[in-house]
Short mmCIF file of C-alpha atoms in Angstrom, two decimals:
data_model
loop_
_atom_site.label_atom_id
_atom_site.label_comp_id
_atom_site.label_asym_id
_atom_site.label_seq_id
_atom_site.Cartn_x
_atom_site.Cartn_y
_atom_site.Cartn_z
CA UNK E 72 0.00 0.00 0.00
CA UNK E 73 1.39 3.58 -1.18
CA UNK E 74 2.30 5.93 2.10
CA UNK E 75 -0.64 8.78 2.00
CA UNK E 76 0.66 12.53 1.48
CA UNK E 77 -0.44 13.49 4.83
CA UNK E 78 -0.98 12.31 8.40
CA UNK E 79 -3.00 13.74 10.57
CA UNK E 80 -2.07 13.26 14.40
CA UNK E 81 -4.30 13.72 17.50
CA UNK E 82 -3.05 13.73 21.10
CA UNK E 83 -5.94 12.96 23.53
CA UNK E 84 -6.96 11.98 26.97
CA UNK E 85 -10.43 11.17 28.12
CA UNK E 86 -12.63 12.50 25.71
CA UNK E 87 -13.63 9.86 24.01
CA UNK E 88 -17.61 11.39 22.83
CA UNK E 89 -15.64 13.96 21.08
CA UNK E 90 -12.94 12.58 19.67
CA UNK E 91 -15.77 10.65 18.09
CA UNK E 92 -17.57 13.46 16.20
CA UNK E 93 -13.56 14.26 15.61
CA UNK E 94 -12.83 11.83 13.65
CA UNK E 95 -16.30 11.43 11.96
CA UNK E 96 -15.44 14.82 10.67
CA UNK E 97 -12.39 13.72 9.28
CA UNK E 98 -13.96 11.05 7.64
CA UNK E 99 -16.05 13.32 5.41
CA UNK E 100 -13.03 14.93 4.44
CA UNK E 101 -12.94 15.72 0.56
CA UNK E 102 -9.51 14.90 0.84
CA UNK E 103 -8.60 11.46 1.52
CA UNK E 104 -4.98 10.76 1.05
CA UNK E 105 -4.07 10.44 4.41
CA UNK E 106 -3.23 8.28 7.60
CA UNK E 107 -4.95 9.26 11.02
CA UNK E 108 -2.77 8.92 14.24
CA UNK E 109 -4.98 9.45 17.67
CA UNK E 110 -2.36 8.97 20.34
CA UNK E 111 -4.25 8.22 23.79
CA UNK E 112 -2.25 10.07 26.56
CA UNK E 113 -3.50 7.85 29.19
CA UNK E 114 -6.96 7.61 28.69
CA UNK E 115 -9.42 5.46 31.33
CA UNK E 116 -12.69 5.97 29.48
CA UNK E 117 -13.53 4.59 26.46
CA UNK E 118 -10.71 6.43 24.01
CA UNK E 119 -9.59 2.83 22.67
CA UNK E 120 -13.38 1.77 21.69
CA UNK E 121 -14.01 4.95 20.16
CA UNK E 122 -11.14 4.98 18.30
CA UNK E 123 -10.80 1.52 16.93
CA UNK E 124 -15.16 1.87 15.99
CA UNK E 125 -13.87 4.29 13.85
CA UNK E 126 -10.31 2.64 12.20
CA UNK E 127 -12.40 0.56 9.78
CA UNK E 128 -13.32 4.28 7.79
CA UNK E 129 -9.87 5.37 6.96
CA UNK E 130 -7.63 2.74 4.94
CA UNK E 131 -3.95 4.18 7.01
CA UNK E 132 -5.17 4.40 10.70
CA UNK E 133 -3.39 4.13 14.08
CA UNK E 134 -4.11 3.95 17.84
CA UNK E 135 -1.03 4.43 20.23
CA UNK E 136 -1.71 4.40 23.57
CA UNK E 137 1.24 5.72 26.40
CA UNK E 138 0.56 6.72 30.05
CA UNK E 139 -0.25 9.71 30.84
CA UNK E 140 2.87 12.51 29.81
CA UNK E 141 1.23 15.54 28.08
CA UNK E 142 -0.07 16.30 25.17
CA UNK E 143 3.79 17.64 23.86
CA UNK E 144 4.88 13.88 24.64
CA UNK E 145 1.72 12.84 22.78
CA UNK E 146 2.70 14.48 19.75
CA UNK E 147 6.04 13.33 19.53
CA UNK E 148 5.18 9.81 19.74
CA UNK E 149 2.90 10.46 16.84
CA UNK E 150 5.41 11.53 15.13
CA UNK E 151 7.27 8.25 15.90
CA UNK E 152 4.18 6.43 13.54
CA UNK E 153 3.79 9.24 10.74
CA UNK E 154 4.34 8.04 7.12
CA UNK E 155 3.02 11.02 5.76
CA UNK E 156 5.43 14.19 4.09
CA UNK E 157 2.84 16.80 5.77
CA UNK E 158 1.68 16.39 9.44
CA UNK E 159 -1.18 18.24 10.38
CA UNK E 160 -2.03 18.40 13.94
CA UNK E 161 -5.28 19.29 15.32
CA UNK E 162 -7.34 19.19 19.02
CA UNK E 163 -9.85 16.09 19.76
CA UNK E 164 -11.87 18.64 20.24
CA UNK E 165 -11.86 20.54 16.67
CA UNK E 166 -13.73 19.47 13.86
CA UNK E 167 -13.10 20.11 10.39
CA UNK E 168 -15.15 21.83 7.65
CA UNK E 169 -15.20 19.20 4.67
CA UNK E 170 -12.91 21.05 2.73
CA UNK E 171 -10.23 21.76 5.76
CA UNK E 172 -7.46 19.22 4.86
CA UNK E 173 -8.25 20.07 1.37
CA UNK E 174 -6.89 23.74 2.25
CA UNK E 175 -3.96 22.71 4.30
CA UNK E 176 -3.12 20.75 1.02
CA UNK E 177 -3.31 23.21 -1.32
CA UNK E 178 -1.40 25.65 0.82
CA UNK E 179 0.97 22.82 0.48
CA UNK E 180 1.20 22.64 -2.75
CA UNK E 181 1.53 26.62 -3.82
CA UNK E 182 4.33 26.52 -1.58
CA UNK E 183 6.57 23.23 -1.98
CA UNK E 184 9.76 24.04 -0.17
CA UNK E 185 10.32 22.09 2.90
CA UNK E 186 10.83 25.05 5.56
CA UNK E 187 6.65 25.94 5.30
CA UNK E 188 3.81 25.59 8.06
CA UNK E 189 0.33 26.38 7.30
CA UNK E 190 -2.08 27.80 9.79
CA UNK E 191 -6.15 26.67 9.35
CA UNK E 192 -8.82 29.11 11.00
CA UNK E 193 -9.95 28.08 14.10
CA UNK E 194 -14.20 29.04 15.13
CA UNK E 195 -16.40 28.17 18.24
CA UNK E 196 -18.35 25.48 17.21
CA UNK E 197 -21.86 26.56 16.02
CA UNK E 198 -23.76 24.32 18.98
CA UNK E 199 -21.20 26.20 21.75
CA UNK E 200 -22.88 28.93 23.56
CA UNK E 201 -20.10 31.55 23.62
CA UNK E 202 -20.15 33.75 26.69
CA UNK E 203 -18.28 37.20 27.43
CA UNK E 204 -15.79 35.20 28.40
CA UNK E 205 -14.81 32.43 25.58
CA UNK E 206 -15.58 35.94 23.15
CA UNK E 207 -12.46 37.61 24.84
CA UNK E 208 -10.34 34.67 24.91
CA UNK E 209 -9.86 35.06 21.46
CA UNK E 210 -9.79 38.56 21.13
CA UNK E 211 -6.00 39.29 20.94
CA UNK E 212 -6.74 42.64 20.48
CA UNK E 213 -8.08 42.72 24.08
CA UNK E 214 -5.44 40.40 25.58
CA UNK E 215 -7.14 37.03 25.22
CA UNK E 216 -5.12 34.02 25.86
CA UNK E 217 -6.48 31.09 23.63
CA UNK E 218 -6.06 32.76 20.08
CA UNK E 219 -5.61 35.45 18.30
CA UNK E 220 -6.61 35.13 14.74
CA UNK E 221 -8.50 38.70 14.69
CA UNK E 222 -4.85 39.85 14.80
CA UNK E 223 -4.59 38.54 11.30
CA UNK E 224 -7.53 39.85 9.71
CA UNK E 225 -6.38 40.52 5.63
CA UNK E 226 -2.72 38.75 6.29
CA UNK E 227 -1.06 36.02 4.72
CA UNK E 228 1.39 35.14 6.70
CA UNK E 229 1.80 34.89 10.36
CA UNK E 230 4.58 34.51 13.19
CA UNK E 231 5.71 32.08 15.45
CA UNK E 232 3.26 33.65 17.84
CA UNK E 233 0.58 31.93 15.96
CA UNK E 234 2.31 28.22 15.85
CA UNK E 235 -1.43 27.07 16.87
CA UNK E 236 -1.19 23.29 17.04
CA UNK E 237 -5.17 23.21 16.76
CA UNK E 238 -5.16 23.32 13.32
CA UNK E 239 -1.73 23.70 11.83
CA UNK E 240 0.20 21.56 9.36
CA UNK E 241 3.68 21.12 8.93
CA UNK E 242 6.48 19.89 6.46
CA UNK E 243 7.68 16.19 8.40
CA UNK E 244 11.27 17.05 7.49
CA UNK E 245 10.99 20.33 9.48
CA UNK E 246 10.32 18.12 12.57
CA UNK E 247 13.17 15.64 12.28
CA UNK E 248 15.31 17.66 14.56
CA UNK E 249 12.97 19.38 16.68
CA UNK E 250 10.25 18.03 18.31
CA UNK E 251 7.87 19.74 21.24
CA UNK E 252 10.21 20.30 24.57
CA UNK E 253 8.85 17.55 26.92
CA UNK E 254 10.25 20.01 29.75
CA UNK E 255 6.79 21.75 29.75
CA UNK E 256 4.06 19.65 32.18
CA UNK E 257 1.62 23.30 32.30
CA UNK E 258 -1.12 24.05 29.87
CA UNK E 259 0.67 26.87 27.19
CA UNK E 260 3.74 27.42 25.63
CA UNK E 261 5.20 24.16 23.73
CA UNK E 262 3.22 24.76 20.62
CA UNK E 263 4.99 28.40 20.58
CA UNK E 264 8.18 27.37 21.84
CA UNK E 265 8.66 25.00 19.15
CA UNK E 266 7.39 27.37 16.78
CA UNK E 267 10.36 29.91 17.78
CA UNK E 268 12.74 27.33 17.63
CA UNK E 269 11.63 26.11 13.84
CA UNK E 270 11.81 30.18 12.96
CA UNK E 271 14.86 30.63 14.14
CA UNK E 272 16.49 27.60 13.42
CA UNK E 273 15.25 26.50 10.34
CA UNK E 274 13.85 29.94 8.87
CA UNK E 275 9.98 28.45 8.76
CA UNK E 276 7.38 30.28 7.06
CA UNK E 277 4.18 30.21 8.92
CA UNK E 278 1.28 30.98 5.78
CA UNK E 279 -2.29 31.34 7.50
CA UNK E 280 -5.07 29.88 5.41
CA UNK E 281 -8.58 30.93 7.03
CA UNK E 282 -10.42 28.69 4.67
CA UNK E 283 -8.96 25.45 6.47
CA UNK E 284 -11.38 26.08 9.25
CA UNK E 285 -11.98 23.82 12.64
CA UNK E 286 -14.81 24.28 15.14
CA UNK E 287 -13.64 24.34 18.58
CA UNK E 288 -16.12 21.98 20.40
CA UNK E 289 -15.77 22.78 24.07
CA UNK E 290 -17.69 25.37 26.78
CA UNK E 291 -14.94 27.16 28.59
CA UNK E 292 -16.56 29.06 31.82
CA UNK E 293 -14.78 31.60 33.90
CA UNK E 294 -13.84 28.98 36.73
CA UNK E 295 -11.18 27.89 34.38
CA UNK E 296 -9.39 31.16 34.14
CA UNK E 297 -7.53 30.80 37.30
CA UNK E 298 -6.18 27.27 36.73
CA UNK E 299 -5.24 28.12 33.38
CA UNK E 300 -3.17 31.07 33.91
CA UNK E 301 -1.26 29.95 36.58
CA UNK E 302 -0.36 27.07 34.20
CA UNK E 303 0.32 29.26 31.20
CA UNK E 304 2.69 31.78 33.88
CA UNK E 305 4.45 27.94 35.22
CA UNK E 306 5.37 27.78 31.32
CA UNK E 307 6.21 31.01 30.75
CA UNK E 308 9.17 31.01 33.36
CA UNK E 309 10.28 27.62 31.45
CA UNK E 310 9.56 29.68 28.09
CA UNK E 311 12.01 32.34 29.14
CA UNK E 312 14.95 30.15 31.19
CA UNK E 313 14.96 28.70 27.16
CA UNK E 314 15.19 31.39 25.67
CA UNK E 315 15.77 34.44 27.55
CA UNK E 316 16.35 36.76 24.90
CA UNK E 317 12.78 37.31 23.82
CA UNK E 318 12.11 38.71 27.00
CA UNK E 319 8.70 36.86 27.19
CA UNK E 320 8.48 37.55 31.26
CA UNK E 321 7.43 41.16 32.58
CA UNK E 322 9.82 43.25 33.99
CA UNK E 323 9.39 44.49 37.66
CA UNK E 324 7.72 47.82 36.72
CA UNK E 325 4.95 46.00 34.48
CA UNK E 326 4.50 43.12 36.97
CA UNK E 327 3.63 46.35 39.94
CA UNK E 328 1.33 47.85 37.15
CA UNK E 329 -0.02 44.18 36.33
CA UNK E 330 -0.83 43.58 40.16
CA UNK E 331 -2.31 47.29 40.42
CA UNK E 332 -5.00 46.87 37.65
CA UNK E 333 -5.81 43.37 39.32
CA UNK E 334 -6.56 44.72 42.84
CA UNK E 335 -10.51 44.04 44.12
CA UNK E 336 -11.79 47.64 43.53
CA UNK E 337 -10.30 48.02 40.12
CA UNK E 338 -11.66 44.54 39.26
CA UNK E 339 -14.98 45.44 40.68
CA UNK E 340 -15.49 48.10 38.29
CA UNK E 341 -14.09 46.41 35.29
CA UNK E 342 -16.32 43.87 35.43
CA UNK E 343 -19.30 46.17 35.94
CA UNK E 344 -18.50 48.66 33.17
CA UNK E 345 -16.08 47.18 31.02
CA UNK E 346 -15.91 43.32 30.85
CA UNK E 347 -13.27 42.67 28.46
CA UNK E 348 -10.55 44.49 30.90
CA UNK E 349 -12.06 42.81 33.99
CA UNK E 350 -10.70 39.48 32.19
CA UNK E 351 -7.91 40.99 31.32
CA UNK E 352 -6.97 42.22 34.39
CA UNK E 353 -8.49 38.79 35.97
CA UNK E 354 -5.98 37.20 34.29
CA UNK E 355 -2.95 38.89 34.95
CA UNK E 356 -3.54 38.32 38.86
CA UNK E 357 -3.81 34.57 38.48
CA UNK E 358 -0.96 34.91 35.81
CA UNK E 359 1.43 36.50 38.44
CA UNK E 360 0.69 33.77 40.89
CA UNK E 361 1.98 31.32 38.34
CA UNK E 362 5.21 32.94 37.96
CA UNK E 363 5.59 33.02 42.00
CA UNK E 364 5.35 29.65 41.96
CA UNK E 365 7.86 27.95 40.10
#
């Protein structure tokens, strides 16, 4: 049997309902030339039955299981199993428009040389009701911390900022000597780290195609915010011992302004008059408690 042109790899971990609808998206894909990897990151549910219901659909499928290590870990044993010249990673939680891998592919092809990364569109699913809150976490414009695709509104081309691993493909041979930095155990970071590294190493060109779009299936409430900031400010302190010279931590007189704006009062009124800065500012308090503690 001929090696497909692509291979699509999925790190996941007990969500097995939607990794379902996952790959059933997938499997309407009007492109087919391509193997599916779903590597189970420890999974106790029923991640293995789902994903073996669903092998017979796709003629180059795979199931790897490991304990649990991350989803960076995850990805690199993917890699490990991927016979494909493209890998295209994406969420268990993101499902694909029909034409999605179609305009990954395409991308692809208009640009051949081996040092190129395309970047799909990523869109609250249509059934998610999206709150204030999930609203500003992708408004980079406004400091939200899950994407930031409204910063490239009419652009081509994007930076290592926007190394997305929700929907983002990649030339293998780009990935034979760097793979995601297994020193990050925190939610945020790895995708971008590696992206730096791949930019400045390799000289990778990050094209954004907003026509390869996935839905983002998955409520996010407020309660979240404080777990996942002190995780992404854990990983930015490992982001920055890396690579110090991007400066990604704030210096002293930013980290006194961050923990002014994120006092009671000023949070009080934020959230009554302007809600977009009360999350901002909500975030930057549980942010600076994840730098204190690493």
């Amino acid at each position: 049997m001929i090696d497909p042109m692509l291979t699509i790899i999925i790190p996941t971990h007990n969500r097995a309902e939607i990794l379902g609808r996952c790959l059933e998206h997938l499997s309407e894909q009007t492109f087919q030339d391509f193997q599916v990897i779903v590597v189970d990151d420890g999974s106790s549910d029923k991640t293995q039955e789902i994903s073996t219901s669903w092998s017979f659909r796709f003629p180059h499928f795979k199931y790897v299981y490991q304990k649990n290590q991350g989803q960076g870990n995850a990805r690199n044993n993917g890699l490990k199993h991927a016979t494909g010249d493209i890998i295209l990673f994406i969420g268990d939680d993101i499902l694909l428009e029909r034409t999605a891998v179609q305009g990954h592919m395409l991308m692809h092809k208009k640009h051949p040389e081996k040092r190129i990364a395309v970047l799909g569109l990523v869109l609250w699913h249509p059934e998610v009701e999206v709150t204030d809150f999930m609203r500003w976490l992708t408004s980079g414009k406004d400091g939200g911390t899950q994407f930031a695709y409204d910063l490239l509104e009419g652009k081509e081309e994007a930076d290592y900022n926007f190394f997305y691993t929700s929907n983002i493909s990649i030339k293998k041979k780009l990935l034979e000597k760097h793979k995601f930095d297994q020193d990050f155990h925190s939610y945020g970071w790895e995708d971008i780290e590696l992206g730096y590294r791949l930019a400045k190493e390799e000289n990778m060109k990050l094209y954004y195609n907003k026509n390869a779009v996935g839905y983002h299936h998955h409520m996010i409430d407020e309660k979240s915010l404080a777990d996942r900031m002190r995780s992404i400010g854990k990983s930015s302190k490992i982001f920055h011992k890396k690579h110090p010279e991007l400066k990604k931590l704030p210096p002293l007189w930013k980290k006194t302004a961050l923990w002014l704006i994120s006092r009671k009062p000023v949070l009080m009124l934020a959230k009554k008059y302007r809600k977009n800065f009360y999350y901002y500012a909500l975030s930057k308090r549980y942010l600076l408690c994840g730098l204190r503690q690493v």
